[in-house]
PDB file of C-alpha atoms and ligand atoms in Angstrom:
ATOM      1  CA  MET A   1      24.154  19.328  -5.069  1.00  0.00           C
ATOM      2  CA  ASP A   2      23.788  20.170  -1.400  1.00  0.00           C
ATOM      3  CA  GLY A   3      20.467  21.828  -2.147  1.00  0.00           C
ATOM      4  CA  GLN A   4      19.217  18.450  -3.321  1.00  0.00           C
ATOM      5  CA  ARG A   5      19.956  16.807  -0.004  1.00  0.00           C
ATOM      6  CA  PHE A   6      17.960  16.579   3.182  1.00  0.00           C
ATOM      7  CA  LEU A   7      19.141  16.309   6.744  1.00  0.00           C
ATOM      8  CA  GLY A   8      18.072  12.958   8.223  1.00  0.00           C
ATOM      9  CA  LYS A   9      16.196  12.744  11.500  1.00  0.00           C
ATOM     10  CA  LYS A  10      19.089  11.267  13.414  1.00  0.00           C
ATOM     11  CA  GLY A  11      21.560  13.619  11.805  1.00  0.00           C
ATOM     12  CA  GLU A  12      22.395  11.526   8.726  1.00  0.00           C
ATOM     13  CA  ARG A  13      21.882  13.033   5.295  1.00  0.00           C
ATOM     14  CA  VAL A  14      19.221  11.502   3.094  1.00  0.00           C
ATOM     15  CA  SER A  15      19.713  12.095  -0.607  1.00  0.00           C
ATOM     16  CA  GLU A  16      16.955  13.210  -2.884  1.00  0.00           C
ATOM     17  CA  PRO A  17      16.196  10.051  -4.911  1.00  0.00           C
ATOM     18  CA  GLU A  18      17.095  10.186  -8.565  1.00  0.00           C
ATOM     19  CA  ASN A  19      14.207  10.497 -10.989  1.00  0.00           C
ATOM     20  CA  ARG A  20      15.536   7.577 -12.981  1.00  0.00           C
ATOM     21  CA  GLY A  21      14.855   4.200 -11.429  1.00  0.00           C
ATOM     22  CA  LEU A  22      12.044   5.317  -9.151  1.00  0.00           C
ATOM     23  CA  PRO A  23       9.873   2.426  -7.989  1.00  0.00           C
ATOM     24  CA  SER A  24       6.623   2.620  -9.912  1.00  0.00           C
ATOM     25  CA  HIS A  25       4.620   0.787  -7.245  1.00  0.00           C
ATOM     26  CA  VAL A  26       5.348   1.224  -3.546  1.00  0.00           C
ATOM     27  CA  ALA A  27       3.313  -0.796  -1.031  1.00  0.00           C
ATOM     28  CA  VAL A  28       3.385  -0.146   2.699  1.00  0.00           C
ATOM     29  CA  ILE A  29       2.486  -2.274   5.711  1.00  0.00           C
ATOM     30  CA  MET A  30       1.816   0.425   8.282  1.00  0.00           C
ATOM     31  CA  ASP A  31       2.709  -1.261  11.550  1.00  0.00           C
ATOM     32  CA  GLY A  32       3.372   0.086  15.031  1.00  0.00           C
ATOM     33  CA  ASN A  33       0.454   2.412  15.792  1.00  0.00           C
ATOM     34  CA  GLY A  34      -0.385   0.569  19.007  1.00  0.00           C
ATOM     35  CA  ARG A  35       3.207   0.520  20.251  1.00  0.00           C
ATOM     36  CA  TRP A  36       3.596   4.199  19.417  1.00  0.00           C
ATOM     37  CA  ALA A  37       0.523   4.986  21.524  1.00  0.00           C
ATOM     38  CA  LYS A  38       1.706   2.818  24.407  1.00  0.00           C
ATOM     39  CA  ARG A  39       5.102   4.496  24.329  1.00  0.00           C
ATOM     40  CA  CYS A  40       3.369   7.862  24.667  1.00  0.00           C
ATOM     41  CA  GLY A  41       0.963   6.635  27.364  1.00  0.00           C
ATOM     42  CA  LEU A  42      -2.011   7.139  25.023  1.00  0.00           C
ATOM     43  CA  PRO A  43      -4.894   4.863  24.018  1.00  0.00           C
ATOM     44  CA  ARG A  44      -4.267   2.693  20.928  1.00  0.00           C
ATOM     45  CA  VAL A  45      -6.800   4.658  18.914  1.00  0.00           C
ATOM     46  CA  GLU A  46      -4.601   7.748  19.299  1.00  0.00           C
ATOM     47  CA  GLY A  47      -1.843   5.765  17.615  1.00  0.00           C
ATOM     48  CA  HIS A  48      -4.181   5.132  14.683  1.00  0.00           C
ATOM     49  CA  ARG A  49      -5.048   8.851  14.527  1.00  0.00           C
ATOM     50  CA  ARG A  50      -1.377   9.713  14.373  1.00  0.00           C
ATOM     51  CA  GLY A  51      -1.038   6.935  11.809  1.00  0.00           C
ATOM     52  CA  ALA A  52      -3.578   8.717   9.635  1.00  0.00           C
ATOM     53  CA  ALA A  53      -1.419  11.861   9.793  1.00  0.00           C
ATOM     54  CA  ALA A  54       1.567   9.761   8.671  1.00  0.00           C
ATOM     55  CA  VAL A  55      -0.545   8.541   5.733  1.00  0.00           C
ATOM     56  CA  ASP A  56      -0.929  12.186   4.681  1.00  0.00           C
ATOM     57  CA  ALA A  57       2.802  12.860   4.873  1.00  0.00           C
ATOM     58  CA  CYS A  58       3.740   9.680   3.022  1.00  0.00           C
ATOM     59  CA  THR A  59       1.153  10.284   0.292  1.00  0.00           C
ATOM     60  CA  ALA A  60       2.279  13.873  -0.235  1.00  0.00           C
ATOM     61  CA  GLU A  61       5.923  12.816  -0.512  1.00  0.00           C
ATOM     62  CA  ALA A  62       5.136   9.918  -2.875  1.00  0.00           C
ATOM     63  CA  ARG A  63       3.216  12.342  -5.082  1.00  0.00           C
ATOM     64  CA  ARG A  64       6.063  14.869  -4.987  1.00  0.00           C
ATOM     65  CA  LEU A  65       8.630  12.217  -5.927  1.00  0.00           C
ATOM     66  CA  GLY A  66       6.521  11.016  -8.855  1.00  0.00           C
ATOM     67  CA  ILE A  67       5.710   7.526  -7.606  1.00  0.00           C
ATOM     68  CA  ARG A  68       2.888   6.204  -9.766  1.00  0.00           C
ATOM     69  CA  HIS A  69       1.145   3.805  -7.375  1.00  0.00           C
ATOM     70  CA  LEU A  70       1.103   3.921  -3.587  1.00  0.00           C
ATOM     71  CA  THR A  71      -0.727   1.058  -1.878  1.00  0.00           C
ATOM     72  CA  LEU A  72      -1.345   1.041   1.873  1.00  0.00           C
ATOM     73  CA  PHE A  73      -2.419  -1.851   4.082  1.00  0.00           C
ATOM     74  CA  ALA A  74      -4.980  -0.238   6.400  1.00  0.00           C
ATOM     75  CA  PHE A  75      -7.005  -3.201   7.630  1.00  0.00           C
ATOM     76  CA  SER A  76      -6.377  -6.886   7.077  1.00  0.00           C
ATOM     77  CA  SER A  77      -9.004  -9.610   6.859  1.00  0.00           C
ATOM     78  CA  GLU A  78      -7.640 -10.755  10.240  1.00  0.00           C
ATOM     79  CA  ASN A  79      -7.978  -7.348  11.946  1.00  0.00           C
ATOM     80  CA  TRP A  80     -11.663  -8.067  12.691  1.00  0.00           C
ATOM     81  CA  HIS A  81     -10.351 -10.164  15.600  1.00  0.00           C
ATOM     82  CA  ARG A  82      -9.172  -7.020  17.414  1.00  0.00           C
ATOM     83  CA  PRO A  83     -11.197  -5.690  20.372  1.00  0.00           C
ATOM     84  CA  GLU A  84     -14.572  -4.385  19.234  1.00  0.00           C
ATOM     85  CA  ASP A  85     -13.917  -0.812  20.347  1.00  0.00           C
ATOM     86  CA  GLU A  86     -10.642  -0.664  18.387  1.00  0.00           C
ATOM     87  CA  VAL A  87     -12.311  -2.002  15.229  1.00  0.00           C
ATOM     88  CA  GLY A  88     -15.139   0.530  15.702  1.00  0.00           C
ATOM     89  CA  ALA A  89     -12.649   3.373  16.169  1.00  0.00           C
ATOM     90  CA  LEU A  90     -10.753   2.345  13.021  1.00  0.00           C
ATOM     91  CA  MET A  91     -13.961   2.262  10.972  1.00  0.00           C
ATOM     92  CA  LYS A  92     -14.853   5.736  12.267  1.00  0.00           C
ATOM     93  CA  LEU A  93     -11.371   6.962  11.388  1.00  0.00           C
ATOM     94  CA  PHE A  94     -11.623   5.609   7.830  1.00  0.00           C
ATOM     95  CA  LEU A  95     -14.938   7.394   7.422  1.00  0.00           C
ATOM     96  CA  THR A  96     -13.525  10.690   8.723  1.00  0.00           C
ATOM     97  CA  VAL A  97     -10.436  10.435   6.523  1.00  0.00           C
ATOM     98  CA  LEU A  98     -12.516   9.737   3.413  1.00  0.00           C
ATOM     99  CA  ARG A  99     -14.829  12.673   4.120  1.00  0.00           C
ATOM    100  CA  THR A 100     -12.191  15.198   5.097  1.00  0.00           C
ATOM    101  CA  LYS A 101      -9.453  14.380   2.565  1.00  0.00           C
ATOM    102  CA  ARG A 102     -11.566  13.829  -0.542  1.00  0.00           C
ATOM    103  CA  ASP A 103     -11.315  17.371  -1.928  1.00  0.00           C
ATOM    104  CA  ARG A 104      -7.604  17.707  -1.240  1.00  0.00           C
ATOM    105  CA  MET A 105      -6.887  14.386  -2.967  1.00  0.00           C
ATOM    106  CA  ALA A 106      -8.897  15.466  -6.008  1.00  0.00           C
ATOM    107  CA  LYS A 107      -7.085  18.844  -6.076  1.00  0.00           C
ATOM    108  CA  ASN A 108      -3.714  17.093  -5.959  1.00  0.00           C
ATOM    109  CA  GLY A 109      -4.554  14.665  -8.750  1.00  0.00           C
ATOM    110  CA  ILE A 110      -4.659  11.636  -6.455  1.00  0.00           C
ATOM    111  CA  ARG A 111      -7.045   8.865  -7.401  1.00  0.00           C
ATOM    112  CA  LEU A 112      -8.186   6.919  -4.371  1.00  0.00           C
ATOM    113  CA  ARG A 113      -9.469   3.379  -4.564  1.00  0.00           C
ATOM    114  CA  ILE A 114     -10.202   0.806  -1.905  1.00  0.00           C
ATOM    115  CA  ALA A 115      -9.169  -2.793  -2.520  1.00  0.00           C
ATOM    116  CA  GLY A 116     -10.657  -5.537  -0.391  1.00  0.00           C
ATOM    117  CA  ASP A 117     -13.972  -7.103   0.491  1.00  0.00           C
ATOM    118  CA  ARG A 118     -16.017  -4.030   1.328  1.00  0.00           C
ATOM    119  CA  THR A 119     -19.296  -5.908   1.836  1.00  0.00           C
ATOM    120  CA  ARG A 120     -18.566  -6.254   5.560  1.00  0.00           C
ATOM    121  CA  PHE A 121     -18.338  -2.480   6.064  1.00  0.00           C
ATOM    122  CA  SER A 122     -21.308  -0.409   7.211  1.00  0.00           C
ATOM    123  CA  ARG A 123     -23.550   1.030   4.503  1.00  0.00           C
ATOM    124  CA  GLU A 124     -22.334   4.498   5.519  1.00  0.00           C
ATOM    125  CA  LEU A 125     -18.679   3.561   5.016  1.00  0.00           C
ATOM    126  CA  GLN A 126     -19.407   1.787   1.729  1.00  0.00           C
ATOM    127  CA  ASP A 127     -21.184   4.922   0.479  1.00  0.00           C
ATOM    128  CA  ALA A 128     -18.296   7.170   1.556  1.00  0.00           C
ATOM    129  CA  ILE A 129     -15.871   4.863  -0.285  1.00  0.00           C
ATOM    130  CA  LEU A 130     -17.938   5.025  -3.464  1.00  0.00           C
ATOM    131  CA  GLU A 131     -18.290   8.819  -3.207  1.00  0.00           C
ATOM    132  CA  THR A 132     -14.524   9.291  -2.784  1.00  0.00           C
ATOM    133  CA  GLU A 133     -13.697   6.889  -5.590  1.00  0.00           C
ATOM    134  CA  GLU A 134     -16.127   8.772  -7.818  1.00  0.00           C
ATOM    135  CA  ALA A 135     -14.858  12.229  -6.766  1.00  0.00           C
ATOM    136  CA  THR A 136     -11.261  11.299  -7.603  1.00  0.00           C
ATOM    137  CA  SER A 137     -11.915   9.059 -10.606  1.00  0.00           C
ATOM    138  CA  HIS A 138     -10.650  11.701 -13.068  1.00  0.00           C
ATOM    139  CA  CYS A 139      -7.309  12.100 -11.236  1.00  0.00           C
ATOM    140  CA  SER A 140      -4.234  10.777 -12.970  1.00  0.00           C
ATOM    141  CA  ALA A 141      -1.113  11.982 -11.128  1.00  0.00           C
ATOM    142  CA  MET A 142      -0.978   9.115  -8.643  1.00  0.00           C
ATOM    143  CA  ASP A 143      -3.038   6.097  -7.650  1.00  0.00           C
ATOM    144  CA  LEU A 144      -3.513   5.741  -3.912  1.00  0.00           C
ATOM    145  CA  THR A 145      -4.965   2.346  -3.112  1.00  0.00           C
ATOM    146  CA  VAL A 146      -6.022   1.594   0.426  1.00  0.00           C
ATOM    147  CA  CYS A 147      -6.323  -2.119   1.147  1.00  0.00           C
ATOM    148  CA  ALA A 148      -9.105  -2.622   3.669  1.00  0.00           C
ATOM    149  CA  ASN A 149     -10.551  -5.964   4.694  1.00  0.00           C
ATOM    150  CA  TYR A 150      -7.888  -7.274   2.360  1.00  0.00           C
ATOM    151  CA  GLY A 151      -5.751 -10.414   2.400  1.00  0.00           C
ATOM    152  CA  GLY A 152      -3.384 -11.687  -0.279  1.00  0.00           C
ATOM    153  CA  ARG A 153      -4.881 -15.181  -0.292  1.00  0.00           C
ATOM    154  CA  TRP A 154      -8.393 -13.735  -0.411  1.00  0.00           C
ATOM    155  CA  ASP A 155      -7.278 -11.711  -3.448  1.00  0.00           C
ATOM    156  CA  ILE A 156      -6.062 -14.781  -5.348  1.00  0.00           C
ATOM    157  CA  VAL A 157      -9.220 -16.746  -4.518  1.00  0.00           C
ATOM    158  CA  GLN A 158     -11.489 -13.878  -5.561  1.00  0.00           C
ATOM    159  CA  ALA A 159      -9.488 -13.501  -8.797  1.00  0.00           C
ATOM    160  CA  VAL A 160     -10.100 -17.164  -9.686  1.00  0.00           C
ATOM    161  CA  ARG A 161     -13.801 -16.817  -8.905  1.00  0.00           C
ATOM    162  CA  SER A 162     -14.055 -13.601 -10.888  1.00  0.00           C
ATOM    163  CA  ALA A 163     -12.303 -15.158 -13.903  1.00  0.00           C
ATOM    164  CA  LEU A 164     -14.645 -18.165 -13.850  1.00  0.00           C
ATOM    165  CA  ARG A 165     -17.683 -15.950 -13.474  1.00  0.00           C
ATOM    166  CA  GLU A 166     -16.649 -13.859 -16.455  1.00  0.00           C
ATOM    167  CA  GLU A 167     -15.499 -16.771 -18.610  1.00  0.00           C
ATOM    168  CA  PRO A 168     -17.308 -19.961 -17.466  1.00  0.00           C
ATOM    169  CA  LEU A 169     -15.704 -21.944 -20.309  1.00  0.00           C
ATOM    170  CA  LEU A 170     -12.355 -21.653 -18.507  1.00  0.00           C
ATOM    171  CA  ALA A 171     -13.409 -24.536 -16.279  1.00  0.00           C
ATOM    172  CA  ARG A 172     -13.356 -26.781 -19.353  1.00  0.00           C
ATOM    173  CA  HIS A 173     -10.039 -25.338 -20.619  1.00  0.00           C
ATOM    174  CA  PRO A 174      -7.868 -24.958 -17.497  1.00  0.00           C
ATOM    175  CA  GLU A 175      -4.744 -24.724 -19.693  1.00  0.00           C
ATOM    176  CA  SER A 176      -5.927 -21.294 -20.834  1.00  0.00           C
ATOM    177  CA  VAL A 177      -5.610 -19.938 -17.308  1.00  0.00           C
ATOM    178  CA  ASP A 178      -2.339 -18.039 -17.128  1.00  0.00           C
ATOM    179  CA  GLU A 179      -0.707 -15.336 -15.033  1.00  0.00           C
ATOM    180  CA  GLU A 180      -1.834 -12.551 -17.312  1.00  0.00           C
ATOM    181  CA  LEU A 181      -5.459 -13.686 -17.090  1.00  0.00           C
ATOM    182  CA  LEU A 182      -5.465 -14.011 -13.307  1.00  0.00           C
ATOM    183  CA  GLY A 183      -3.615 -10.708 -12.978  1.00  0.00           C
ATOM    184  CA  ARG A 184      -6.527  -8.955 -14.673  1.00  0.00           C
ATOM    185  CA  HIS A 185      -8.909 -10.236 -12.011  1.00  0.00           C
ATOM    186  CA  LEU A 186      -6.877  -9.247  -8.956  1.00  0.00           C
ATOM    187  CA  ALA A 187      -8.337  -6.641  -6.628  1.00  0.00           C
ATOM    188  CA  LEU A 188      -6.024  -3.864  -7.882  1.00  0.00           C
ATOM    189  CA  PRO A 189      -5.193  -4.656 -11.516  1.00  0.00           C
ATOM    190  CA  TRP A 190      -4.292  -1.020 -12.206  1.00  0.00           C
ATOM    191  CA  ALA A 191      -1.226  -1.133  -9.950  1.00  0.00           C
ATOM    192  CA  GLY A 192       0.547  -4.256 -11.262  1.00  0.00           C
ATOM    193  CA  ASN A 193       3.687  -5.621  -9.639  1.00  0.00           C
ATOM    194  CA  VAL A 194       5.006  -4.135  -6.413  1.00  0.00           C
ATOM    195  CA  ASP A 195       8.551  -2.799  -6.816  1.00  0.00           C
ATOM    196  CA  LEU A 196       9.200  -1.750  -3.234  1.00  0.00           C
ATOM    197  CA  MET A 197       7.402  -3.091  -0.182  1.00  0.00           C
ATOM    198  CA  ILE A 198       7.981  -1.226   3.058  1.00  0.00           C
ATOM    199  CA  ARG A 199       7.073  -2.520   6.493  1.00  0.00           C
ATOM    200  CA  THR A 200       7.413  -0.319   9.542  1.00  0.00           C
ATOM    201  CA  GLY A 201       7.362  -1.433  13.177  1.00  0.00           C
ATOM    202  CA  GLY A 202      10.351  -3.765  13.199  1.00  0.00           C
ATOM    203  CA  GLU A 203       8.679  -6.993  12.039  1.00  0.00           C
ATOM    204  CA  SER A 204      10.097  -8.856   9.017  1.00  0.00           C
ATOM    205  CA  ARG A 205       7.088 -10.502   7.420  1.00  0.00           C
ATOM    206  CA  ILE A 206       4.568  -9.827   4.671  1.00  0.00           C
ATOM    207  CA  SER A 207       1.477 -10.774   6.709  1.00  0.00           C
ATOM    208  CA  ASN A 208      -0.686 -11.857   3.767  1.00  0.00           C
ATOM    209  CA  PHE A 209      -0.354  -8.526   1.930  1.00  0.00           C
ATOM    210  CA  LEU A 210      -0.241  -8.441  -1.908  1.00  0.00           C
ATOM    211  CA  LEU A 211       1.207 -11.968  -2.129  1.00  0.00           C
ATOM    212  CA  TRP A 212       0.840 -12.280  -5.910  1.00  0.00           C
ATOM    213  CA  GLN A 213       1.885  -8.735  -6.710  1.00  0.00           C
ATOM    214  CA  SER A 214       5.032  -8.841  -4.535  1.00  0.00           C
ATOM    215  CA  ALA A 215       6.690 -11.819  -6.255  1.00  0.00           C
ATOM    216  CA  TYR A 216       9.744  -9.695  -7.173  1.00  0.00           C
ATOM    217  CA  ALA A 217       9.351  -6.817  -4.733  1.00  0.00           C
ATOM    218  CA  GLU A 218      12.334  -5.481  -2.850  1.00  0.00           C
ATOM    219  CA  LEU A 219      11.478  -5.775   0.846  1.00  0.00           C
ATOM    220  CA  TYR A 220      12.392  -2.885   3.135  1.00  0.00           C
ATOM    221  CA  PHE A 221      11.936  -3.358   6.871  1.00  0.00           C
ATOM    222  CA  THR A 222      12.394  -0.465   9.254  1.00  0.00           C
ATOM    223  CA  PRO A 223      12.096  -0.326  13.055  1.00  0.00           C
ATOM    224  CA  GLU A 224      10.363   3.058  12.807  1.00  0.00           C
ATOM    225  CA  LEU A 225       6.804   2.917  14.122  1.00  0.00           C
ATOM    226  CA  TRP A 226       4.250   4.007  11.535  1.00  0.00           C
ATOM    227  CA  PRO A 227       3.212   7.296  13.223  1.00  0.00           C
ATOM    228  CA  ASP A 228       6.915   8.310  13.146  1.00  0.00           C
ATOM    229  CA  PHE A 229       7.228   7.573   9.412  1.00  0.00           C
ATOM    230  CA  THR A 230       7.789  10.810   7.497  1.00  0.00           C
ATOM    231  CA  GLY A 231       8.387  11.958   3.947  1.00  0.00           C
ATOM    232  CA  GLU A 232      12.058  11.654   4.714  1.00  0.00           C
ATOM    233  CA  SER A 233      11.583   8.037   5.805  1.00  0.00           C
ATOM    234  CA  LEU A 234      10.013   7.341   2.424  1.00  0.00           C
ATOM    235  CA  ARG A 235      12.921   8.997   0.619  1.00  0.00           C
ATOM    236  CA  ARG A 236      15.329   6.849   2.621  1.00  0.00           C
ATOM    237  CA  ALA A 237      13.504   3.703   1.510  1.00  0.00           C
ATOM    238  CA  VAL A 238      13.454   4.831  -2.118  1.00  0.00           C
ATOM    239  CA  VAL A 239      17.180   5.636  -2.092  1.00  0.00           C
ATOM    240  CA  TRP A 240      17.809   2.160  -0.613  1.00  0.00           C
ATOM    241  CA  PHE A 241      15.665   0.657  -3.403  1.00  0.00           C
ATOM    242  CA  GLN A 242      17.685   2.499  -6.042  1.00  0.00           C
ATOM    243  CA  GLY A 243      20.831   0.842  -4.719  1.00  0.00           C
ATOM    244  CA  ARG A 244      19.432  -2.673  -5.168  1.00  0.00           C
ATOM    245  CA  GLU A 245      20.241  -4.861  -8.154  1.00  0.00           C
ATOM    246  CA  ARG A 246      17.009  -6.365  -9.441  1.00  0.00           C
ATOM    247  CA  ARG A 247      17.811  -9.598 -11.231  1.00  0.00           C
ATOM    248  CA  PHE A 248      14.375 -11.171 -11.852  1.00  0.00           C
ATOM    249  CA  GLY A 249      15.961 -14.632 -11.854  1.00  0.00           C
ATOM    250  CA  ARG A 250      18.966 -13.698 -14.053  1.00  0.00           C
ATOM    251  CA  THR A 251      22.610 -13.592 -13.019  1.00  0.00           C
ATOM    252  CA  SER A 252      24.328 -10.405 -12.014  1.00  0.00           C
ATOM    253  CA  GLU A 253      26.443 -10.556 -15.205  1.00  0.00           C
ATOM    254  CA  GLN A 254      23.361 -10.882 -17.404  1.00  0.00           C
ATOM    255  CA  VAL A 255      21.810  -7.880 -15.705  1.00  0.00           C
ATOM    256  CA  SER A 256      24.961  -5.772 -16.325  1.00  0.00           C
ATOM    257  CA  GLU A 257      25.080  -6.833 -19.998  1.00  0.00           C
ATOM    258  CA  ARG A 258      21.451  -5.803 -20.527  1.00  0.00           C
ATOM    259  CA  GLY A 259      22.199  -2.419 -18.958  1.00  0.00           C
TER     260      GLY A 259
HETATM  261  C1  FPP B   1      -1.092  -1.553  12.506  1.00  0.00           C
HETATM  262  O1  FPP B   1      -0.549  -1.082  13.719  1.00  0.00           O
HETATM  263  C2  FPP B   1      -2.032  -0.585  11.975  1.00  0.00           C
HETATM  264  C3  FPP B   1      -3.348  -0.829  11.667  1.00  0.00           C
HETATM  265  C4  FPP B   1      -3.965  -2.149  11.819  1.00  0.00           C
HETATM  266  C5  FPP B   1      -4.241   0.241  11.192  1.00  0.00           C
HETATM  267  C6  FPP B   1      -3.673   1.143  10.132  1.00  0.00           C
HETATM  268  C7  FPP B   1      -4.494   2.354  10.101  1.00  0.00           C
HETATM  269  C8  FPP B   1      -4.038   3.609   9.974  1.00  0.00           C
HETATM  270  C9  FPP B   1      -2.624   3.964   9.721  1.00  0.00           C
HETATM  271  C10 FPP B   1      -5.008   4.719  10.120  1.00  0.00           C
HETATM  272  C11 FPP B   1      -5.582   5.371   8.942  1.00  0.00           C
HETATM  273  C12 FPP B   1      -5.309   4.782   7.620  1.00  0.00           C
HETATM  274  C13 FPP B   1      -5.842   5.258   6.488  1.00  0.00           C
HETATM  275  C14 FPP B   1      -5.432   4.704   5.173  1.00  0.00           C
HETATM  276  C15 FPP B   1      -6.823   6.315   6.481  1.00  0.00           C
HETATM  277  P1  FPP B   1      -0.848  -1.924  15.046  1.00  0.00           P
HETATM  278  O2  FPP B   1      -2.086  -1.363  15.660  1.00  0.00           O
HETATM  279  O3  FPP B   1      -0.888  -3.366  14.722  1.00  0.00           O
HETATM  280  O4  FPP B   1       0.407  -1.553  15.907  1.00  0.00           O
HETATM  281  P2  FPP B   1       1.134  -2.490  16.984  1.00  0.00           P
HETATM  282  O5  FPP B   1       1.754  -3.634  16.235  1.00  0.00           O
HETATM  283  O6  FPP B   1       2.148  -1.575  17.565  1.00  0.00           O
HETATM  284  O7  FPP B   1       0.083  -2.911  17.964  1.00  0.00           O
END
């Protein structure tokens, strides 16, 4: 039993999550890169670089645990308002990550996809995205979705537009629009509902991330800054998730009866 346990960072023991009841879809709002950098007396971009290293650690641990879908919020539709040099540095970092991690992701069975409006990215970045998506398209161990230039409201609006484009007759039969139909047109239909949403950096809000998909997500907020988030941090969140009672609108008694 002890061999299945890990020593927590601050001395507490973090259990190895059970295989049963693992969240199928974990989504992460990676917040706190800037504060981490400031705390270390470094430029903000260094916080993002360390954040990219935390992405590696979190992805590897999610894959090891057997989580099916990991979705990361890397750049929101609103992040364009940041100082130009920070936006430029983030774009450069995305490009580097795509180019340097592609082979390792493919080797580890990780399928990478980008969700979001990519038309605003440089041609070079759009090409690197397509190349990485293509190079990992055969992978089936885990889906890693990076949301970039993404917003939850944008996603719902684009889903409606996409549905109408594909089935123009819908406009004359609005009653045939249902959740299942719209769900198929969302930016990441492969991942489905979020089971566990994690936000680092001490804030307690969803910030326009996966609004539709998180309707019944368990929300886990941690003060840890993203660059400090480790595989062990992910295990801690998953163990917390496994202790939650998910009722989906039913009573606690009903849930117990259904087993
Ligand atoms: C939020 O922290 C973080 C971002 C806007 C960028 C996230 C990017 C990465 C983790 C780098 C690489 C990612 C991938 C997927 C390759 P913040 O800057 O808002 O931090 P603050 O609230 O402390 O200022």
